[in-house]
PDB file of C-alpha atoms in Angstrom:
ATOM      1  CA  MET A  11      -0.061  -0.024  -0.013  1.00  0.00           C
ATOM      2  CA  THR A  12       1.352   3.451  -1.007  1.00  0.00           C
ATOM      3  CA  ILE A  13       0.723   6.305   1.308  1.00  0.00           C
ATOM      4  CA  GLY A  14       0.660   9.650  -0.398  1.00  0.00           C
ATOM      5  CA  GLY A  15       0.151  10.544  -3.994  1.00  0.00           C
ATOM      6  CA  SER A  16       1.637  12.157  -7.162  1.00  0.00           C
ATOM      7  CA  PHE A  17       1.308  15.749  -8.042  1.00  0.00           C
ATOM      8  CA  PRO A  18       1.453  15.873 -11.859  1.00  0.00           C
ATOM      9  CA  ASN A  19       0.361  19.401 -12.002  1.00  0.00           C
ATOM     10  CA  ARG A  20       2.843  20.755  -9.505  1.00  0.00           C
ATOM     11  CA  HIS A  21       5.398  22.078 -11.962  1.00  0.00           C
ATOM     12  CA  PRO A  22       2.938  24.209 -13.867  1.00  0.00           C
ATOM     13  CA  LEU A  23       1.665  25.719 -10.724  1.00  0.00           C
ATOM     14  CA  ILE A  24       5.256  26.484  -9.629  1.00  0.00           C
ATOM     15  CA  LEU A  25       5.853  28.222 -12.913  1.00  0.00           C
ATOM     16  CA  LEU A  26       2.715  30.246 -12.345  1.00  0.00           C
ATOM     17  CA  LEU A  27       3.988  31.278  -8.934  1.00  0.00           C
ATOM     18  CA  LEU A  28       7.430  32.352 -10.119  1.00  0.00           C
ATOM     19  CA  PRO A  29       6.547  35.891 -11.200  1.00  0.00           C
ATOM     20  CA  LEU A  30       4.910  36.493  -7.866  1.00  0.00           C
ATOM     21  CA  ILE A  31       7.853  35.195  -5.916  1.00  0.00           C
ATOM     22  CA  PHE A  32      10.303  37.147  -8.082  1.00  0.00           C
ATOM     23  CA  ALA A  33       8.186  40.385  -7.626  1.00  0.00           C
ATOM     24  CA  THR A  34       8.128  39.840  -3.794  1.00  0.00           C
ATOM     25  CA  ILE A  35      11.836  39.309  -3.624  1.00  0.00           C
ATOM     26  CA  VAL A  36      12.465  42.418  -5.742  1.00  0.00           C
ATOM     27  CA  THR A  37      10.167  44.560  -3.671  1.00  0.00           C
ATOM     28  CA  SER A  38      11.518  43.326  -0.344  1.00  0.00           C
ATOM     29  CA  VAL A  39      15.204  44.021  -1.429  1.00  0.00           C
ATOM     30  CA  TYR A  40      14.847  47.184  -3.263  1.00  0.00           C
ATOM     31  CA  GLY A  41      11.567  48.627  -2.092  1.00  0.00           C
ATOM     32  CA  THR A  42      13.268  50.304   0.927  1.00  0.00           C
ATOM     33  CA  CYS A  43      15.853  51.926  -1.248  1.00  0.00           C
ATOM     34  CA  GLN A  44      13.727  53.984  -3.611  1.00  0.00           C
ATOM     35  CA  LEU A  45      12.222  57.355  -3.426  1.00  0.00           C
ATOM     36  CA  SER A  46       9.869  58.746  -6.053  1.00  0.00           C
ATOM     37  CA  PHE A  47       8.080  62.143  -5.995  1.00  0.00           C
ATOM     38  CA  GLU A  48       6.515  64.613  -8.411  1.00  0.00           C
ATOM     39  CA  GLN A  49       7.408  68.243  -8.298  1.00  0.00           C
ATOM     40  CA  GLY A  50       5.861  70.628 -10.939  1.00  0.00           C
ATOM     41  CA  ASN A  51       5.866  68.796 -14.181  1.00  0.00           C
ATOM     42  CA  LYS A  52       8.849  66.584 -13.289  1.00  0.00           C
ATOM     43  CA  LEU A  53       8.945  63.135 -11.794  1.00  0.00           C
ATOM     44  CA  TYR A  54      12.098  62.347  -9.875  1.00  0.00           C
ATOM     45  CA  ASN A  55      13.028  58.777  -9.078  1.00  0.00           C
ATOM     46  CA  TYR A  56      15.980  57.788  -6.785  1.00  0.00           C
ATOM     47  CA  SER A  57      17.021  54.116  -6.656  1.00  0.00           C
ATOM     48  CA  LEU A  58      20.147  53.439  -4.696  1.00  0.00           C
ATOM     49  CA  THR A  59      20.521  49.821  -5.593  1.00  0.00           C
ATOM     50  CA  ASN A  60      20.062  50.250  -9.381  1.00  0.00           C
ATOM     51  CA  PRO A  61      23.220  49.273 -11.249  1.00  0.00           C
ATOM     52  CA  ILE A  62      24.934  52.185 -13.010  1.00  0.00           C
ATOM     53  CA  ARG A  63      28.156  52.612 -15.000  1.00  0.00           C
ATOM     54  CA  ASN A  64      31.239  51.533 -12.916  1.00  0.00           C
ATOM     55  CA  PHE A  65      28.859  50.628  -9.999  1.00  0.00           C
ATOM     56  CA  PRO A  66      27.075  47.403 -10.740  1.00  0.00           C
ATOM     57  CA  HIS A  67      25.675  47.268  -7.098  1.00  0.00           C
ATOM     58  CA  GLY A  68      24.672  50.847  -6.929  1.00  0.00           C
ATOM     59  CA  ILE A  69      25.282  52.534  -3.554  1.00  0.00           C
ATOM     60  CA  LEU A  70      26.437  49.244  -1.967  1.00  0.00           C
ATOM     61  CA  SER A  71      30.096  49.415  -0.985  1.00  0.00           C
ATOM     62  CA  GLU A  72      32.329  46.827  -2.667  1.00  0.00           C
ATOM     63  CA  ASP A  73      34.126  46.283   0.570  1.00  0.00           C
ATOM     64  CA  GLY A  74      30.903  45.414   2.301  1.00  0.00           C
ATOM     65  CA  PHE A  75      30.754  48.482   4.530  1.00  0.00           C
ATOM     66  CA  TYR A  76      31.683  52.231   4.732  1.00  0.00           C
ATOM     67  CA  LYS A  77      33.836  53.386   7.586  1.00  0.00           C
ATOM     68  CA  VAL A  78      34.653  56.781   9.097  1.00  0.00           C
ATOM     69  CA  ALA A  79      36.639  57.578  12.301  1.00  0.00           C
ATOM     70  CA  VAL A  80      36.669  60.960  13.993  1.00  0.00           C
ATOM     71  CA  ASN A  81      38.088  61.735  17.435  1.00  0.00           C
ATOM     72  CA  GLY A  82      38.222  58.176  18.723  1.00  0.00           C
ATOM     73  CA  THR A  83      34.670  57.446  17.443  1.00  0.00           C
ATOM     74  CA  VAL A  84      34.467  54.823  14.714  1.00  0.00           C
ATOM     75  CA  LEU A  85      31.331  54.365  12.502  1.00  0.00           C
ATOM     76  CA  TRP A  86      30.647  51.437  10.129  1.00  0.00           C
ATOM     77  CA  PHE A  87      27.508  51.329   7.876  1.00  0.00           C
ATOM     78  CA  GLN A  88      26.113  49.967   4.673  1.00  0.00           C
ATOM     79  CA  LEU A  89      23.137  51.355   2.964  1.00  0.00           C
ATOM     80  CA  CYS A  90      20.288  48.971   1.606  1.00  0.00           C
ATOM     81  CA  ASP A  91      21.753  45.828   3.067  1.00  0.00           C
ATOM     82  CA  ALA A  92      23.542  44.417   6.175  1.00  0.00           C
ATOM     83  CA  MET A  93      27.285  44.814   6.501  1.00  0.00           C
ATOM     84  CA  ILE A  94      29.834  42.210   5.492  1.00  0.00           C
ATOM     85  CA  PHE A  95      33.289  42.028   6.951  1.00  0.00           C
ATOM     86  CA  ASN A  96      35.859  40.090   4.971  1.00  0.00           C
ATOM     87  CA  HIS A  97      38.561  42.165   6.716  1.00  0.00           C
ATOM     88  CA  ASP A  98      39.042  44.612   9.580  1.00  0.00           C
ATOM     89  CA  PRO A  99      35.904  43.649  11.473  1.00  0.00           C
ATOM     90  CA  PRO A 100      34.790  45.598  14.524  1.00  0.00           C
ATOM     91  CA  THR A 101      36.189  44.360  17.865  1.00  0.00           C
ATOM     92  CA  CYS A 102      34.196  45.849  20.619  1.00  0.00           C
ATOM     93  CA  VAL A 103      32.043  45.190  23.673  1.00  0.00           C
ATOM     94  CA  GLU A 104      28.181  44.853  23.563  1.00  0.00           C
ATOM     95  CA  CYS A 105      27.643  43.740  20.022  1.00  0.00           C
ATOM     96  CA  GLY A 106      24.810  41.452  20.840  1.00  0.00           C
ATOM     97  CA  ASP A 107      22.156  43.084  18.681  1.00  0.00           C
ATOM     98  CA  CYS A 108      24.465  43.241  15.548  1.00  0.00           C
ATOM     99  CA  GLY A 109      25.815  39.785  15.192  1.00  0.00           C
ATOM    100  CA  GLY A 110      27.363  38.997  18.587  1.00  0.00           C
ATOM    101  CA  ILE A 111      31.064  38.795  19.441  1.00  0.00           C
ATOM    102  CA  SER A 112      31.897  36.260  16.547  1.00  0.00           C
ATOM    103  CA  ARG A 113      30.096  38.178  13.838  1.00  0.00           C
ATOM    104  CA  CYS A 114      30.130  41.698  15.180  1.00  0.00           C
ATOM    105  CA  GLY A 115      28.861  44.140  12.644  1.00  0.00           C
ATOM    106  CA  MET A 116      27.146  41.564  10.346  1.00  0.00           C
ATOM    107  CA  GLY A 117      23.763  41.667  12.084  1.00  0.00           C
ATOM    108  CA  CYS A 118      22.857  45.325  11.341  1.00  0.00           C
ATOM    109  CA  SER A 119      23.437  48.151   8.832  1.00  0.00           C
ATOM    110  CA  ALA A 120      24.965  50.849  11.094  1.00  0.00           C
ATOM    111  CA  LEU A 121      27.299  50.412  14.124  1.00  0.00           C
ATOM    112  CA  VAL A 122      29.282  53.071  16.138  1.00  0.00           C
ATOM    113  CA  ALA A 123      32.130  52.377  18.564  1.00  0.00           C
ATOM    114  CA  ASN A 124      32.989  54.822  21.395  1.00  0.00           C
ATOM    115  CA  ILE A 125      35.790  54.538  23.883  1.00  0.00           C
ATOM    116  CA  ILE A 126      34.354  54.040  27.410  1.00  0.00           C
ATOM    117  CA  GLY A 127      36.594  53.255  30.271  1.00  0.00           C
ATOM    118  CA  GLY A 128      39.422  52.537  27.882  1.00  0.00           C
ATOM    119  CA  TYR A 129      37.330  49.971  25.929  1.00  0.00           C
ATOM    120  CA  PRO A 130      35.556  50.262  22.522  1.00  0.00           C
ATOM    121  CA  VAL A 131      31.832  49.858  23.284  1.00  0.00           C
ATOM    122  CA  CYS A 132      29.518  49.329  20.168  1.00  0.00           C
ATOM    123  CA  THR A 133      25.985  50.668  19.785  1.00  0.00           C
ATOM    124  CA  THR A 134      23.724  49.547  16.912  1.00  0.00           C
ATOM    125  CA  LEU A 135      22.369  52.668  15.081  1.00  0.00           C
ATOM    126  CA  GLY A 136      20.015  51.047  12.488  1.00  0.00           C
ATOM    127  CA  TYR A 137      19.009  48.302  10.237  1.00  0.00           C
ATOM    128  CA  SER A 138      18.322  48.314   6.540  1.00  0.00           C
ATOM    129  CA  SER A 139      14.648  47.364   7.181  1.00  0.00           C
ATOM    130  CA  SER A 140      14.156  50.530   9.186  1.00  0.00           C
ATOM    131  CA  THR A 141      15.600  52.914   6.534  1.00  0.00           C
ATOM    132  CA  SER A 142      13.593  56.043   5.469  1.00  0.00           C
ATOM    133  CA  PHE A 143      14.403  58.521   2.774  1.00  0.00           C
ATOM    134  CA  GLU A 144      14.006  62.188   2.307  1.00  0.00           C
ATOM    135  CA  LEU A 145      15.487  64.990   0.067  1.00  0.00           C
ATOM    136  CA  ILE A 146      18.573  66.729   1.184  1.00  0.00           C
ATOM    137  CA  ASP A 147      17.047  69.982  -0.024  1.00  0.00           C
ATOM    138  CA  LYS A 148      13.402  70.078  -0.847  1.00  0.00           C
ATOM    139  CA  THR A 149      13.960  73.143  -2.969  1.00  0.00           C
ATOM    140  CA  ASP A 150      16.648  71.511  -5.034  1.00  0.00           C
ATOM    141  CA  PRO A 151      15.912  67.863  -5.573  1.00  0.00           C
ATOM    142  CA  LEU A 152      19.104  67.439  -7.748  1.00  0.00           C
ATOM    143  CA  LYS A 153      21.328  67.629  -4.677  1.00  0.00           C
ATOM    144  CA  GLY A 154      20.629  64.160  -3.538  1.00  0.00           C
ATOM    145  CA  ILE A 155      18.652  62.219  -0.781  1.00  0.00           C
ATOM    146  CA  THR A 156      19.202  61.398   2.856  1.00  0.00           C
ATOM    147  CA  ALA A 157      18.960  57.828   4.058  1.00  0.00           C
ATOM    148  CA  LYS A 158      18.083  57.607   7.787  1.00  0.00           C
ATOM    149  CA  LEU A 159      18.561  54.270   9.536  1.00  0.00           C
ATOM    150  CA  SER A 160      17.126  53.802  13.044  1.00  0.00           C
ATOM    151  CA  ASN A 161      17.287  51.405  16.004  1.00  0.00           C
ATOM    152  CA  ARG A 162      14.287  52.291  18.172  1.00  0.00           C
ATOM    153  CA  GLY A 163      13.563  50.078  21.157  1.00  0.00           C
ATOM    154  CA  SER A 164      13.231  49.860  24.839  1.00  0.00           C
ATOM    155  CA  LYS A 165      16.968  49.682  25.391  1.00  0.00           C
ATOM    156  CA  SER A 166      18.070  52.072  22.592  1.00  0.00           C
ATOM    157  CA  ASN A 167      16.970  55.072  20.635  1.00  0.00           C
ATOM    158  CA  CYS A 168      19.585  55.698  18.063  1.00  0.00           C
ATOM    159  CA  SER A 169      19.768  56.571  14.405  1.00  0.00           C
ATOM    160  CA  LEU A 170      22.154  57.403  11.487  1.00  0.00           C
ATOM    161  CA  ALA A 171      21.496  59.907   8.761  1.00  0.00           C
ATOM    162  CA  VAL A 172      23.565  59.484   5.647  1.00  0.00           C
ATOM    163  CA  SER A 173      23.250  62.227   3.103  1.00  0.00           C
ATOM    164  CA  VAL A 174      23.935  60.736  -0.381  1.00  0.00           C
ATOM    165  CA  VAL A 175      25.101  63.804  -2.425  1.00  0.00           C
ATOM    166  CA  CYS A 176      24.602  63.510  -6.158  1.00  0.00           C
ATOM    167  CA  ASP A 177      28.068  63.349  -7.899  1.00  0.00           C
ATOM    168  CA  THR A 178      28.381  62.020 -11.410  1.00  0.00           C
ATOM    169  CA  ASN A 179      32.244  62.313 -11.219  1.00  0.00           C
ATOM    170  CA  GLY A 180      32.626  59.431  -8.819  1.00  0.00           C
ATOM    171  CA  VAL A 181      32.539  58.263  -5.229  1.00  0.00           C
ATOM    172  CA  GLN A 182      33.812  60.052  -2.110  1.00  0.00           C
ATOM    173  CA  GLY A 183      33.462  58.125   1.083  1.00  0.00           C
ATOM    174  CA  PRO A 184      32.342  59.538   4.495  1.00  0.00           C
ATOM    175  CA  GLN A 185      34.876  62.177   5.699  1.00  0.00           C
ATOM    176  CA  THR A 186      32.913  63.686   8.617  1.00  0.00           C
ATOM    177  CA  LEU A 187      30.872  62.403  11.520  1.00  0.00           C
ATOM    178  CA  GLU A 188      28.480  64.563  13.640  1.00  0.00           C
ATOM    179  CA  LEU A 189      26.648  63.762  16.800  1.00  0.00           C
ATOM    180  CA  VAL A 190      23.422  65.636  16.513  1.00  0.00           C
ATOM    181  CA  GLY A 191      21.606  64.111  19.459  1.00  0.00           C
ATOM    182  CA  THR A 192      22.129  61.740  22.441  1.00  0.00           C
ATOM    183  CA  CYS A 193      22.642  58.846  20.087  1.00  0.00           C
ATOM    184  CA  ASP A 194      21.845  60.307  16.657  1.00  0.00           C
ATOM    185  CA  TYR A 195      24.676  60.648  14.145  1.00  0.00           C
ATOM    186  CA  ALA A 196      25.090  62.146  10.757  1.00  0.00           C
ATOM    187  CA  THR A 197      27.569  61.742   7.815  1.00  0.00           C
ATOM    188  CA  LYS A 198      27.578  62.109   4.105  1.00  0.00           C
ATOM    189  CA  ILE A 199      28.960  60.569   1.032  1.00  0.00           C
ATOM    190  CA  HIS A 200      29.110  61.543  -2.669  1.00  0.00           C
ATOM    191  CA  HIS A 201      27.908  58.984  -5.158  1.00  0.00           C
ATOM    192  CA  PRO A 202      26.249  58.829  -8.598  1.00  0.00           C
ATOM    193  CA  SER A 203      23.408  56.868  -7.012  1.00  0.00           C
ATOM    194  CA  GLY A 204      22.358  59.971  -5.303  1.00  0.00           C
ATOM    195  CA  CYS A 205      21.472  61.591  -8.567  1.00  0.00           C
ATOM    196  CA  ALA A 206      17.723  61.490  -9.518  1.00  0.00           C
ATOM    197  CA  LEU A 207      16.354  59.967 -12.805  1.00  0.00           C
ATOM    198  CA  ILE A 208      13.872  62.415 -14.297  1.00  0.00           C
ATOM    199  CA  ILE A 209      11.259  60.371 -15.875  1.00  0.00           C
ATOM    200  CA  SER A 210       8.995  63.070 -17.126  1.00  0.00           C
ATOM    201  CA  SER A 211       9.923  66.621 -17.897  1.00  0.00           C
ATOM    202  CA  HIS A 212       7.920  69.476 -19.527  1.00  0.00           C
ATOM    203  CA  GLY A 213       5.299  67.060 -20.751  1.00  0.00           C
ATOM    204  CA  ASN A 214       7.800  64.782 -22.428  1.00  0.00           C
ATOM    205  CA  GLY A 215       8.180  61.085 -21.430  1.00  0.00           C
ATOM    206  CA  MET A 216       5.679  58.668 -20.286  1.00  0.00           C
ATOM    207  CA  GLY A 217       4.577  60.503 -17.062  1.00  0.00           C
ATOM    208  CA  TRP A 218       2.279  58.964 -14.439  1.00  0.00           C
ATOM    209  CA  PHE A 219      -0.393  57.868 -16.821  1.00  0.00           C
ATOM    210  CA  GLY A 220       2.028  56.172 -19.196  1.00  0.00           C
ATOM    211  CA  THR A 221       3.766  54.355 -16.328  1.00  0.00           C
ATOM    212  CA  MET A 222       0.376  53.205 -14.900  1.00  0.00           C
ATOM    213  CA  LEU A 223      -0.707  52.060 -18.333  1.00  0.00           C
ATOM    214  CA  ILE A 224       2.346  49.921 -18.783  1.00  0.00           C
ATOM    215  CA  LEU A 225       1.810  48.379 -15.400  1.00  0.00           C
ATOM    216  CA  ILE A 226      -1.773  47.554 -16.165  1.00  0.00           C
ATOM    217  CA  LEU A 227      -0.764  45.980 -19.500  1.00  0.00           C
ATOM    218  CA  PHE A 228       2.050  43.993 -17.844  1.00  0.00           C
ATOM    219  CA  PHE A 229      -0.125  42.447 -15.101  1.00  0.00           C
ATOM    220  CA  PHE A 230      -2.953  41.833 -17.629  1.00  0.00           C
ATOM    221  CA  GLY A 231      -0.457  39.947 -19.773  1.00  0.00           C
ATOM    222  CA  VAL A 232       0.655  37.947 -16.837  1.00  0.00           C
ATOM    223  CA  TYR A 233      -2.936  37.189 -16.006  1.00  0.00           C
ATOM    224  CA  LEU A 234      -3.671  35.861 -19.520  1.00  0.00           C
ATOM    225  CA  VAL A 235      -0.548  33.889 -19.979  1.00  0.00           C
ATOM    226  CA  GLY A 236      -0.591  32.395 -16.451  1.00  0.00           C
ATOM    227  CA  GLY A 237      -4.215  31.513 -16.679  1.00  0.00           C
ATOM    228  CA  ALA A 238      -3.735  29.914 -20.123  1.00  0.00           C
ATOM    229  CA  VAL A 239      -0.823  27.836 -18.861  1.00  0.00           C
ATOM    230  CA  TYR A 240      -2.795  26.798 -15.849  1.00  0.00           C
ATOM    231  CA  ARG A 241      -5.861  25.757 -17.983  1.00  0.00           C
ATOM    232  CA  TYR A 242      -3.743  23.920 -20.504  1.00  0.00           C
ATOM    233  CA  TYR A 243      -1.556  21.886 -18.174  1.00  0.00           C
ATOM    234  CA  SER A 244      -3.770  21.533 -15.073  1.00  0.00           C
ATOM    235  CA  LEU A 245      -7.215  21.315 -16.622  1.00  0.00           C
ATOM    236  CA  GLY A 246      -6.341  19.784 -19.915  1.00  0.00           C
ATOM    237  CA  ILE A 247      -8.227  22.419 -21.797  1.00  0.00           C
ATOM    238  CA  ARG A 248      -7.188  22.877 -25.559  1.00  0.00           C
ATOM    239  CA  GLY A 249      -7.897  25.389 -28.156  1.00  0.00           C
ATOM    240  CA  ILE A 250      -9.130  28.979 -27.724  1.00  0.00           C
ATOM    241  CA  ASP A 251     -10.937  27.981 -24.496  1.00  0.00           C
ATOM    242  CA  ILE A 252      -7.567  28.087 -22.672  1.00  0.00           C
ATOM    243  CA  ILE A 253      -8.038  31.882 -22.396  1.00  0.00           C
ATOM    244  CA  PRO A 254      -9.340  32.495 -18.911  1.00  0.00           C
ATOM    245  CA  ASN A 255     -12.806  33.862 -18.521  1.00  0.00           C
ATOM    246  CA  LEU A 256     -13.339  33.614 -22.340  1.00  0.00           C
ATOM    247  CA  GLU A 257     -17.111  34.303 -22.096  1.00  0.00           C
ATOM    248  CA  PHE A 258     -16.401  37.559 -20.245  1.00  0.00           C
ATOM    249  CA  TRP A 259     -13.852  38.892 -22.755  1.00  0.00           C
ATOM    250  CA  ALA A 260     -16.100  37.804 -25.803  1.00  0.00           C
ATOM    251  CA  SER A 261     -19.089  39.637 -24.326  1.00  0.00           C
ATOM    252  CA  LEU A 262     -17.032  42.697 -23.226  1.00  0.00           C
ATOM    253  CA  PRO A 263     -17.252  44.751 -26.429  1.00  0.00           C
ATOM    254  CA  HIS A 264     -21.064  44.424 -26.539  1.00  0.00           C
ATOM    255  CA  THR A 265     -21.348  45.193 -22.892  1.00  0.00           C
ATOM    256  CA  LEU A 266     -19.297  48.366 -23.343  1.00  0.00           C
ATOM    257  CA  GLN A 267     -21.238  49.398 -26.379  1.00  0.00           C
ATOM    258  CA  SER A 268     -24.612  48.940 -24.569  1.00  0.00           C
ATOM    259  CA  SER A 269     -23.320  50.829 -21.443  1.00  0.00           C
ATOM    260  CA  PHE A 270     -22.094  53.663 -23.648  1.00  0.00           C
ATOM    261  CA  THR A 271     -25.296  53.925 -25.616  1.00  0.00           C
ATOM    262  CA  SER A 272     -27.237  53.971 -22.427  1.00  0.00           C
ATOM    263  CA  LEU A 273     -25.180  56.721 -20.910  1.00  0.00           C
ATOM    264  CA  VAL A 274     -25.493  58.756 -24.103  1.00  0.00           C
ATOM    265  CA  ARG A 275     -29.298  58.404 -24.043  1.00  0.00           C
ATOM    266  CA  LYS A 276     -29.326  59.375 -20.422  1.00  0.00           C
ATOM    267  CA  PHE A 277     -27.714  62.696 -20.918  1.00  0.00           C
ATOM    268  CA  ARG A 278     -29.066  63.544 -24.333  1.00  0.00           C
ATOM    269  CA  GLY A 279     -32.628  62.382 -23.980  1.00  0.00           C
ATOM    270  CA  PRO A 280     -34.736  60.971 -26.703  1.00  0.00           C
ATOM    271  CA  SER A 281     -33.662  61.921 -30.258  1.00  0.00           C
ATOM    272  CA  HIS A 282     -35.974  63.949 -32.523  1.00  0.00           C
ATOM    273  CA  GLY A 283     -36.690  60.961 -34.690  1.00  0.00           C
ATOM    274  CA  HIS A 284     -37.589  58.854 -31.630  1.00  0.00           C
ATOM    275  CA  ARG A 285     -41.187  57.649 -31.675  1.00  0.00           C
ATOM    276  CA  SER A 286     -42.821  56.590 -28.404  1.00  0.00           C
ATOM    277  CA  SER A 287     -44.395  53.147 -28.179  1.00  0.00           C
ATOM    278  CA  TYR A 288     -47.564  54.707 -26.593  1.00  0.00           C
ATOM    279  CA  SER A 289     -49.935  57.277 -28.124  1.00  0.00           C
ATOM    280  CA  PRO A 290     -52.313  59.407 -26.145  1.00  0.00           C
ATOM    281  CA  VAL A 291     -55.917  58.219 -26.487  1.00  0.00           C
ATOM    282  CA  ASN A 292     -58.923  60.446 -25.890  1.00  0.00           C
ATOM    283  CA  PHE A 293     -61.940  58.865 -24.365  1.00  0.00           C
TER     284      PHE A 293
END
């Protein structure tokens, strides 16, 4: 006796779920590293992780982290991801919420070390999942954006603000470090990823409507192809009937025409040539 069963339709179902899984992964990885807004007739889009010329990983440091040291205070950080240390890892006390002693610095996205009692004591400043973005200068979107990482909890209330200044000439790592609060730090870097992509300007380009239309067409195509594949492999349907909801799509033109005609009659009223089905009768 065999317990269990076969799943002949498992592979088509997996193929149908792949676009959704891929979209979820892309959104979770890159969604926190994007900023888009419209000002006047221009649409600005910042995407720190998009590959650009000479920087295939966008803002991500090739070393796995950025580092700056000022007056005995050392700061390590990475934008849009956790830090990776293949060399020169932090060696400090109290690194429990950022990887522990053996993996110190690899469990968070921003870590600062201060000398206390002769020992470097580390404090976690933020995680990639808690990153927010805003413009450096709201009156000049071309200057770049500020990424703010935070670590808010019962034991800590810290943050790091990294200004990503638009610089098409190359990268300049962090040179300064400011303490702007009890546990709030600020620094800045120059990077091409801080430059905005202007999607629409002076009425040129796709604009919001064009972008929305492309998204609608894309998801509609996924719906048709995915539904057809499912009906073909899982339900064994052949021919034109593999199109999902075929009856609805076939009747859609007539439904739209009838709705439009009814709407026109509602606003225009009966035409001059219209003859009523009823005639007055005098008794």
